[in-house]
Amino acid sequence: MSTVETPTSHDLRAYTTLRLGGPARRFVEARTAAELAETVGELDAAGEPVLLLGGGSNLVVADAGFDGVVVRIANTGWDGSTVSAGQDWDAYVAATVAEGLGGLECLSGIPGSAGATPIQNVGAYGCEISEVLHSVELYDRGTGQIRTIPADELGFAYRTSVLKGTDQGVVLSVRFSLNEDGLSAPIRYAELARALGVEVGERVPAAQARDAVLQLRRRKGMVLDAADHDTWSAGSFFTNPIVPDEQVGDVLARIGDVVGADVAVPQYPADGGVKLSAAWLIERAGFGKGHQGPGGRVSLSTKHTLALTNRGGASTEDLLELAREVAGGVREVFGVQLRPEPLLIGCRL
């Protein structure tokens, strides 16, 4: 194995944006795609438990850590529309914009690595990875082969794909279909359109859209800043719930009973139902910005109720306790179940 191995006990909090998590039994770094495939293959053959680690922006790791081998995906770099899995995502987005390529600008400021974006069909401000993805190159742990999978075989849906919830396919690189005219994708998100001073559906220079997205994200504490505890998070902790068609009427009636029948409830079309705003439900269930968890060591962001944050000195269990309180409150008040967006490693709500 040609990877770089660190000392036996390795604290994972240094590798997650929440700055939480206990030690790994072993920790190795794979700095090329070949190293990554070879390392995972060897560990599988040895029967070792493996945790793949990218940017750590979508992980909640137990205080006990991980009793296995953490493989940090550290292959970096890009060539136009193709990017290595371990590459910092926002640095790549910035580079595409600087090169006059459009399509990724609305996904600016999202922490983490490029290889994670197709796994959970990352999305923001009216754009999803599924809309711009061409294909992924991955190592198939079942066959030991490296395969290229086109976008239409990845089973994309809201914040998910066939790659989510399984490590069967290890993403090595990602290829996108980008615009070469320097313009953004059509602006679909009303808040972003207002910030840009354009109508929904218009296109603008990609650099202009990127700047506007970054400004909006910073106001919500969604751009990493080591000095700002509001960014010590895993981003949006809960996905926006999708209510099945047959339950929509009852759920909206229950919400109306709580907030008033004349109050507009944010809702959006979704496959098989209606998507509601998790942040809106959290706030109206009584959990405002800055709502604190155990000992004030964790709280909802002071800027955005959808982010659960580490205020310093927190444990993973502190964070989970706050998550249980919020999800339980929304369920009790509105009858809507919130589900976590990040991966829970060795722990659960």
Tab-separated table of C-alpha atoms in Angstrom:
chain	number	residue	atom	x	y	z
A	1	MET	CA	0.000	0.000	0.000
A	2	SER	CA	1.601	3.284	-1.079
A	3	THR	CA	-0.580	5.599	0.965
A	4	VAL	CA	0.685	7.832	3.774
A	5	GLU	CA	-0.210	6.490	7.241
A	6	THR	CA	-0.441	8.602	10.371
A	7	PRO	CA	0.022	7.540	14.016
A	8	THR	CA	-2.328	4.852	15.361
A	9	SER	CA	-4.726	7.150	17.262
A	10	HIS	CA	-5.920	9.960	15.050
A	11	ASP	CA	-8.561	12.440	16.226
A	12	LEU	CA	-11.201	12.896	13.527
A	13	ARG	CA	-12.449	16.247	14.806
A	14	ALA	CA	-9.634	17.898	12.860
A	15	TYR	CA	-11.139	16.509	9.652
A	16	THR	CA	-14.814	17.421	10.066
A	17	THR	CA	-16.331	20.870	9.675
A	18	LEU	CA	-18.298	20.282	12.902
A	19	ARG	CA	-14.958	19.751	14.665
A	20	LEU	CA	-16.436	16.714	16.386
A	21	GLY	CA	-15.594	13.018	16.471
A	22	GLY	CA	-13.297	10.617	18.271
A	23	PRO	CA	-10.175	8.796	17.084
A	24	ALA	CA	-9.709	6.422	14.188
A	25	ARG	CA	-7.896	3.137	14.828
A	26	ARG	CA	-5.881	3.768	11.647
A	27	PHE	CA	-5.743	6.753	9.310
A	28	VAL	CA	-4.250	6.769	5.811
A	29	GLU	CA	-4.215	9.251	2.945
A	30	ALA	CA	-4.611	8.266	-0.720
A	31	ARG	CA	-3.096	11.005	-2.877
A	32	THR	CA	-3.870	9.625	-6.332
A	33	ALA	CA	-6.839	7.817	-7.854
A	34	ALA	CA	-4.701	4.707	-8.282
A	35	GLU	CA	-3.658	4.794	-4.618
A	36	LEU	CA	-7.278	5.221	-3.563
A	37	ALA	CA	-8.506	2.219	-5.549
A	38	GLU	CA	-5.548	0.065	-4.516
A	39	THR	CA	-5.846	0.970	-0.835
A	40	VAL	CA	-9.566	0.289	-0.593
A	41	GLY	CA	-9.138	-2.980	-2.472
A	42	GLU	CA	-6.393	-4.165	-0.109
A	43	LEU	CA	-8.362	-3.197	2.991
A	44	ASP	CA	-11.459	-4.966	1.693
A	45	ALA	CA	-9.448	-8.089	1.028
A	46	ALA	CA	-8.134	-7.932	4.595
A	47	GLY	CA	-11.663	-7.561	5.991
A	48	GLU	CA	-10.949	-4.159	7.524
A	49	PRO	CA	-13.829	-1.727	8.274
A	50	VAL	CA	-13.280	1.340	6.071
A	51	LEU	CA	-14.521	4.909	6.402
A	52	LEU	CA	-13.969	7.082	3.339
A	53	LEU	CA	-13.262	10.691	4.278
A	54	GLY	CA	-13.403	13.623	1.885
A	55	GLY	CA	-13.855	17.190	3.090
A	56	GLY	CA	-15.650	16.104	6.267
A	57	SER	CA	-18.471	18.582	5.701
A	58	ASN	CA	-21.221	15.968	5.713
A	59	LEU	CA	-20.127	13.722	8.582
A	60	VAL	CA	-21.229	13.380	12.180
A	61	VAL	CA	-18.720	11.030	13.819
A	62	ALA	CA	-19.392	9.410	17.195
A	63	ASP	CA	-17.407	10.501	20.244
A	64	ALA	CA	-15.998	6.970	20.337
A	65	GLY	CA	-14.537	7.515	16.872
A	66	PHE	CA	-14.205	4.809	14.242
A	67	ASP	CA	-12.833	1.346	15.016
A	68	GLY	CA	-11.362	0.742	11.592
A	69	VAL	CA	-9.327	2.422	8.881
A	70	VAL	CA	-10.173	5.938	7.778
A	71	VAL	CA	-9.063	6.501	4.192
A	72	ARG	CA	-8.744	10.190	3.448
A	73	ILE	CA	-9.453	10.902	-0.226
A	74	ALA	CA	-6.632	13.324	-1.005
A	75	ASN	CA	-6.285	13.173	-4.808
A	76	THR	CA	-6.594	16.733	-6.079
A	77	GLY	CA	-6.526	18.777	-9.277
A	78	TRP	CA	-8.702	19.283	-12.322
A	79	ASP	CA	-8.624	19.579	-16.074
A	80	GLY	CA	-11.429	21.817	-17.280
A	81	SER	CA	-14.689	19.962	-16.699
A	82	THR	CA	-13.084	16.950	-14.964
A	83	VAL	CA	-12.046	17.128	-11.307
A	84	SER	CA	-10.394	14.711	-8.887
A	85	ALA	CA	-12.558	13.413	-6.056
A	86	GLY	CA	-10.441	14.866	-3.246
A	87	GLN	CA	-10.290	18.370	-4.692
A	88	ASP	CA	-11.745	21.142	-2.525
A	89	TRP	CA	-15.102	21.849	-4.144
A	90	ASP	CA	-15.253	25.637	-3.931
A	91	ALA	CA	-11.703	26.054	-5.210
A	92	TYR	CA	-12.748	24.063	-8.263
A	93	VAL	CA	-15.927	26.103	-8.760
A	94	ALA	CA	-13.867	29.303	-8.537
A	95	ALA	CA	-11.472	27.944	-11.161
A	96	THR	CA	-14.256	27.047	-13.611
A	97	VAL	CA	-15.717	30.534	-13.296
A	98	ALA	CA	-12.279	32.106	-13.812
A	99	GLU	CA	-11.828	29.946	-16.932
A	100	GLY	CA	-15.101	31.248	-18.405
A	101	LEU	CA	-17.064	28.064	-17.767
A	102	GLY	CA	-20.615	28.314	-16.445
A	103	GLY	CA	-22.917	25.883	-14.695
A	104	LEU	CA	-21.465	25.450	-11.208
A	105	GLU	CA	-21.608	29.059	-9.983
A	106	CYS	CA	-24.806	28.613	-7.936
A	107	LEU	CA	-23.034	25.856	-6.005
A	108	SER	CA	-20.310	28.240	-4.815
A	109	GLY	CA	-19.269	28.288	-1.179
A	110	ILE	CA	-20.345	24.729	-0.429
A	111	PRO	CA	-17.701	23.054	1.767
A	112	GLY	CA	-16.335	19.602	1.105
A	113	SER	CA	-14.745	17.694	-1.731
A	114	ALA	CA	-15.750	17.323	-5.363
A	115	GLY	CA	-16.216	13.567	-5.115
A	116	ALA	CA	-19.000	13.923	-2.562
A	117	THR	CA	-21.169	16.151	-4.730
A	118	PRO	CA	-22.775	13.461	-6.912
A	119	ILE	CA	-23.232	11.079	-3.973
A	120	GLN	CA	-25.808	13.282	-2.275
A	121	ASN	CA	-26.807	15.266	-5.359
A	122	VAL	CA	-25.624	18.487	-3.766
A	123	GLY	CA	-27.853	21.451	-4.499
A	124	ALA	CA	-28.305	25.127	-3.640
A	125	TYR	CA	-29.951	28.240	-5.031
A	126	GLY	CA	-31.967	26.420	-7.653
A	127	CYS	CA	-29.198	24.185	-9.013
A	128	GLU	CA	-28.429	20.509	-8.385
A	129	ILE	CA	-25.401	18.452	-9.370
A	130	SER	CA	-27.659	16.127	-11.375
A	131	GLU	CA	-28.350	18.967	-13.829
A	132	VAL	CA	-24.701	19.499	-14.737
A	133	LEU	CA	-23.085	16.117	-14.178
A	134	HIS	CA	-21.777	14.181	-17.171
A	135	SER	CA	-20.315	11.092	-15.471
A	136	VAL	CA	-18.312	9.755	-12.548
A	137	GLU	CA	-15.284	7.507	-12.551
A	138	LEU	CA	-15.401	5.087	-9.636
A	139	TYR	CA	-13.784	2.028	-8.149
A	140	ASP	CA	-16.330	-0.783	-7.853
A	141	ARG	CA	-15.581	-2.602	-4.599
A	142	GLY	CA	-17.665	-5.583	-5.661
A	143	THR	CA	-15.773	-6.310	-8.865
A	144	GLY	CA	-12.458	-4.585	-8.178
A	145	GLN	CA	-12.842	-2.706	-11.476
A	146	ILE	CA	-12.676	0.997	-12.310
A	147	ARG	CA	-15.817	2.059	-14.160
A	148	THR	CA	-17.229	5.222	-15.724
A	149	ILE	CA	-20.914	5.704	-14.876
A	150	PRO	CA	-23.010	8.210	-16.863
A	151	ALA	CA	-25.256	10.602	-14.981
A	152	ASP	CA	-28.474	8.944	-16.121
A	153	GLU	CA	-27.507	5.720	-14.325
A	154	LEU	CA	-26.994	7.330	-10.928
A	155	GLY	CA	-30.645	7.431	-9.853
A	156	PHE	CA	-30.637	11.062	-8.817
A	157	ALA	CA	-33.380	12.422	-6.569
A	158	TYR	CA	-33.594	15.175	-3.957
A	159	ARG	CA	-30.275	15.084	-2.037
A	160	THR	CA	-29.596	11.501	-2.978
A	161	SER	CA	-28.328	9.087	-5.631
A	162	VAL	CA	-27.668	5.362	-5.910
A	163	LEU	CA	-24.244	6.097	-4.428
A	164	LYS	CA	-25.628	7.455	-1.148
A	165	GLY	CA	-25.876	5.122	1.809
A	166	THR	CA	-23.359	2.699	0.353
A	167	ASP	CA	-19.604	2.739	-0.169
A	168	GLN	CA	-19.837	0.121	-2.908
A	169	GLY	CA	-18.647	2.662	-5.461
A	170	VAL	CA	-15.668	4.841	-4.503
A	171	VAL	CA	-15.707	8.040	-6.571
A	172	LEU	CA	-12.299	8.755	-8.119
A	173	SER	CA	-13.159	11.715	-10.355
A	174	VAL	CA	-16.163	13.639	-11.617
A	175	ARG	CA	-16.871	15.086	-15.058
A	176	PHE	CA	-19.333	17.925	-15.693
A	177	SER	CA	-21.089	19.363	-18.733
A	178	LEU	CA	-20.332	23.087	-18.474
A	179	ASN	CA	-21.239	26.132	-20.537
A	180	GLU	CA	-18.398	27.684	-22.505
A	181	ASP	CA	-20.052	31.085	-22.974
A	182	GLY	CA	-19.138	32.372	-19.512
A	183	LEU	CA	-22.791	32.692	-18.497
A	184	SER	CA	-24.531	31.124	-15.542
A	185	ALA	CA	-27.189	28.489	-15.703
A	186	PRO	CA	-30.679	30.072	-15.720
A	187	ILE	CA	-31.280	31.718	-12.349
A	188	ARG	CA	-34.174	29.776	-10.810
A	189	TYR	CA	-34.042	30.764	-7.146
A	190	ALA	CA	-36.114	33.855	-6.356
A	191	GLU	CA	-33.843	35.103	-3.553
A	192	LEU	CA	-30.815	34.917	-5.841
A	193	ALA	CA	-32.687	36.581	-8.710
A	194	ARG	CA	-33.592	39.479	-6.392
A	195	ALA	CA	-29.975	39.799	-5.250
A	196	LEU	CA	-28.868	39.957	-8.891
A	197	GLY	CA	-31.661	42.297	-9.940
A	198	VAL	CA	-32.879	39.966	-12.693
A	199	GLU	CA	-35.986	37.967	-13.470
A	200	VAL	CA	-36.164	34.268	-12.649
A	201	GLY	CA	-34.965	32.313	-15.675
A	202	GLU	CA	-32.429	34.891	-16.855
A	203	ARG	CA	-28.730	34.146	-17.238
A	204	VAL	CA	-25.946	36.410	-15.997
A	205	PRO	CA	-22.138	36.289	-16.113
A	206	ALA	CA	-21.073	33.298	-14.048
A	207	ALA	CA	-18.723	35.422	-11.927
A	208	GLN	CA	-21.575	37.752	-11.026
A	209	ALA	CA	-23.772	34.843	-9.934
A	210	ARG	CA	-20.934	33.336	-7.890
A	211	ASP	CA	-20.330	36.605	-6.026
A	212	ALA	CA	-24.030	36.945	-5.219
A	213	VAL	CA	-24.282	33.344	-3.979
A	214	LEU	CA	-21.250	33.769	-1.731
A	215	GLN	CA	-22.728	36.942	-0.236
A	216	LEU	CA	-26.017	35.190	0.489
A	217	ARG	CA	-24.283	32.170	2.026
A	218	ARG	CA	-22.048	34.316	4.241
A	219	ARG	CA	-25.089	36.078	5.688
A	220	LYS	CA	-26.407	32.659	6.699
A	221	GLY	CA	-23.114	31.415	8.142
A	222	MET	CA	-22.763	28.902	5.317
A	223	VAL	CA	-19.226	29.766	4.199
A	224	LEU	CA	-16.483	28.224	6.347
A	225	ASP	CA	-14.724	30.627	8.686
A	226	ALA	CA	-12.653	29.260	11.563
A	227	ALA	CA	-13.373	32.391	13.636
A	228	ASP	CA	-17.159	32.089	13.225
A	229	HIS	CA	-18.792	29.314	15.262
A	230	ASP	CA	-21.892	29.606	13.099
A	231	THR	CA	-19.852	27.848	10.414
A	232	TRP	CA	-18.768	25.006	12.721
A	233	SER	CA	-21.515	22.875	11.263
A	234	ALA	CA	-22.384	20.269	8.675
A	235	GLY	CA	-24.374	22.815	6.699
A	236	SER	CA	-28.089	22.125	6.570
A	237	PHE	CA	-28.570	19.411	9.188
A	238	PHE	CA	-32.056	18.381	8.055
A	239	THR	CA	-33.327	17.860	4.530
A	240	ASN	CA	-36.503	19.623	3.471
A	241	PRO	CA	-39.250	17.055	4.135
A	242	ILE	CA	-41.315	15.715	1.243
A	243	VAL	CA	-44.923	15.051	2.215
A	244	PRO	CA	-46.653	12.388	0.078
A	245	ASP	CA	-49.599	13.602	-2.011
A	246	GLU	CA	-52.123	11.657	0.057
A	247	GLN	CA	-50.943	13.363	3.277
A	248	VAL	CA	-50.508	16.935	2.040
A	249	GLY	CA	-54.030	18.101	2.888
A	250	ASP	CA	-53.904	16.825	6.465
A	251	VAL	CA	-50.402	18.169	7.081
A	252	LEU	CA	-51.197	21.629	5.718
A	253	ALA	CA	-54.397	21.729	7.775
A	254	ARG	CA	-52.429	20.881	10.920
A	255	ILE	CA	-49.853	23.550	10.125
A	256	GLY	CA	-52.687	26.039	9.567
A	257	ASP	CA	-54.154	25.203	12.974
A	258	VAL	CA	-50.823	26.172	14.564
A	259	VAL	CA	-49.702	29.223	12.572
A	260	GLY	CA	-53.060	30.456	11.270
A	261	ALA	CA	-55.013	29.465	8.200
A	262	ASP	CA	-54.129	32.729	6.459
A	263	VAL	CA	-50.349	32.219	6.768
A	264	ALA	CA	-48.670	31.131	3.523
A	265	VAL	CA	-46.746	27.887	3.959
A	266	PRO	CA	-43.607	27.630	1.769
A	267	GLN	CA	-44.075	24.582	-0.439
A	268	TYR	CA	-42.563	23.319	-3.649
A	269	PRO	CA	-43.455	20.554	-6.123
A	270	ALA	CA	-41.676	17.244	-5.570
A	271	ASP	CA	-41.912	13.762	-7.029
A	272	GLY	CA	-44.906	12.105	-5.400
A	273	GLY	CA	-45.687	14.961	-3.074
A	274	VAL	CA	-44.887	18.439	-1.825
A	275	LYS	CA	-41.581	19.636	-0.381
A	276	LEU	CA	-41.793	21.844	2.708
A	277	SER	CA	-39.134	24.113	4.194
A	278	ALA	CA	-37.423	22.466	7.152
A	279	ALA	CA	-36.099	25.830	8.385
A	280	TRP	CA	-39.610	27.357	8.297
A	281	LEU	CA	-41.054	24.423	10.252
A	282	ILE	CA	-38.234	24.531	12.822
A	283	GLU	CA	-38.752	28.219	13.511
A	284	ARG	CA	-42.537	27.899	13.820
A	285	ALA	CA	-42.192	24.926	16.118
A	286	GLY	CA	-40.498	27.290	18.572
A	287	PHE	CA	-36.812	26.878	17.787
A	288	GLY	CA	-35.372	30.242	16.843
A	289	LYS	CA	-31.923	31.194	15.624
A	290	GLY	CA	-29.358	30.602	18.350
A	291	HIS	CA	-31.541	28.108	20.258
A	292	GLN	CA	-29.109	26.359	22.589
A	293	GLY	CA	-28.560	22.727	23.357
A	294	PRO	CA	-26.773	21.135	26.335
A	295	GLY	CA	-24.760	23.661	28.319
A	296	GLY	CA	-24.725	26.115	25.417
A	297	ARG	CA	-21.986	24.016	23.813
A	298	VAL	CA	-24.153	23.533	20.717
A	299	SER	CA	-26.891	25.649	19.205
A	300	LEU	CA	-28.831	26.396	16.089
A	301	SER	CA	-26.861	28.914	14.063
A	302	THR	CA	-27.523	32.513	15.014
A	303	LYS	CA	-27.934	33.195	11.295
A	304	HIS	CA	-29.870	30.179	9.998
A	305	THR	CA	-32.065	27.712	11.886
A	306	LEU	CA	-31.221	24.777	9.624
A	307	ALA	CA	-27.603	24.560	10.785
A	308	LEU	CA	-26.674	22.877	14.073
A	309	THR	CA	-23.399	24.306	15.301
A	310	ASN	CA	-20.557	23.519	17.686
A	311	ARG	CA	-19.960	26.559	19.901
A	312	GLY	CA	-16.656	25.111	21.161
A	313	GLY	CA	-16.012	22.290	23.597
A	314	ALA	CA	-19.017	20.293	22.385
A	315	SER	CA	-19.340	16.552	22.022
A	316	THR	CA	-21.101	14.666	19.263
A	317	GLU	CA	-23.699	13.524	21.801
A	318	ASP	CA	-24.393	17.208	22.617
A	319	LEU	CA	-25.146	17.820	18.953
A	320	LEU	CA	-27.345	14.736	18.639
A	321	GLU	CA	-29.318	15.747	21.722
A	322	LEU	CA	-30.071	19.117	20.131
A	323	ALA	CA	-31.011	17.415	16.850
A	324	ARG	CA	-33.403	15.093	18.690
A	325	GLU	CA	-34.991	18.028	20.479
A	326	VAL	CA	-35.574	19.955	17.230
A	327	ALA	CA	-36.791	16.992	15.189
A	328	GLY	CA	-39.030	15.848	18.046
A	329	GLY	CA	-40.511	19.318	18.419
A	330	VAL	CA	-41.354	19.610	14.726
A	331	ARG	CA	-42.906	16.143	14.776
A	332	GLU	CA	-44.998	16.940	17.861
A	333	VAL	CA	-46.228	20.318	16.619
A	334	PHE	CA	-46.749	19.613	12.916
A	335	GLY	CA	-46.651	15.833	12.526
A	336	VAL	CA	-43.751	16.134	10.076
A	337	GLN	CA	-40.654	13.965	10.407
A	338	LEU	CA	-37.314	15.684	9.764
A	339	ARG	CA	-34.438	13.524	8.591
A	340	PRO	CA	-30.715	14.297	8.909
A	341	GLU	CA	-28.759	15.197	5.803
A	342	PRO	CA	-25.219	14.360	7.031
A	343	LEU	CA	-23.983	10.782	7.418
A	344	LEU	CA	-24.017	9.534	11.005
A	345	ILE	CA	-20.936	7.408	11.719
A	346	GLY	CA	-21.206	5.194	14.795
A	347	CYS	CA	-24.151	7.160	16.156
A	348	ARG	CA	-27.827	7.825	15.487
A	349	LEU	CA	-30.649	10.195	16.365
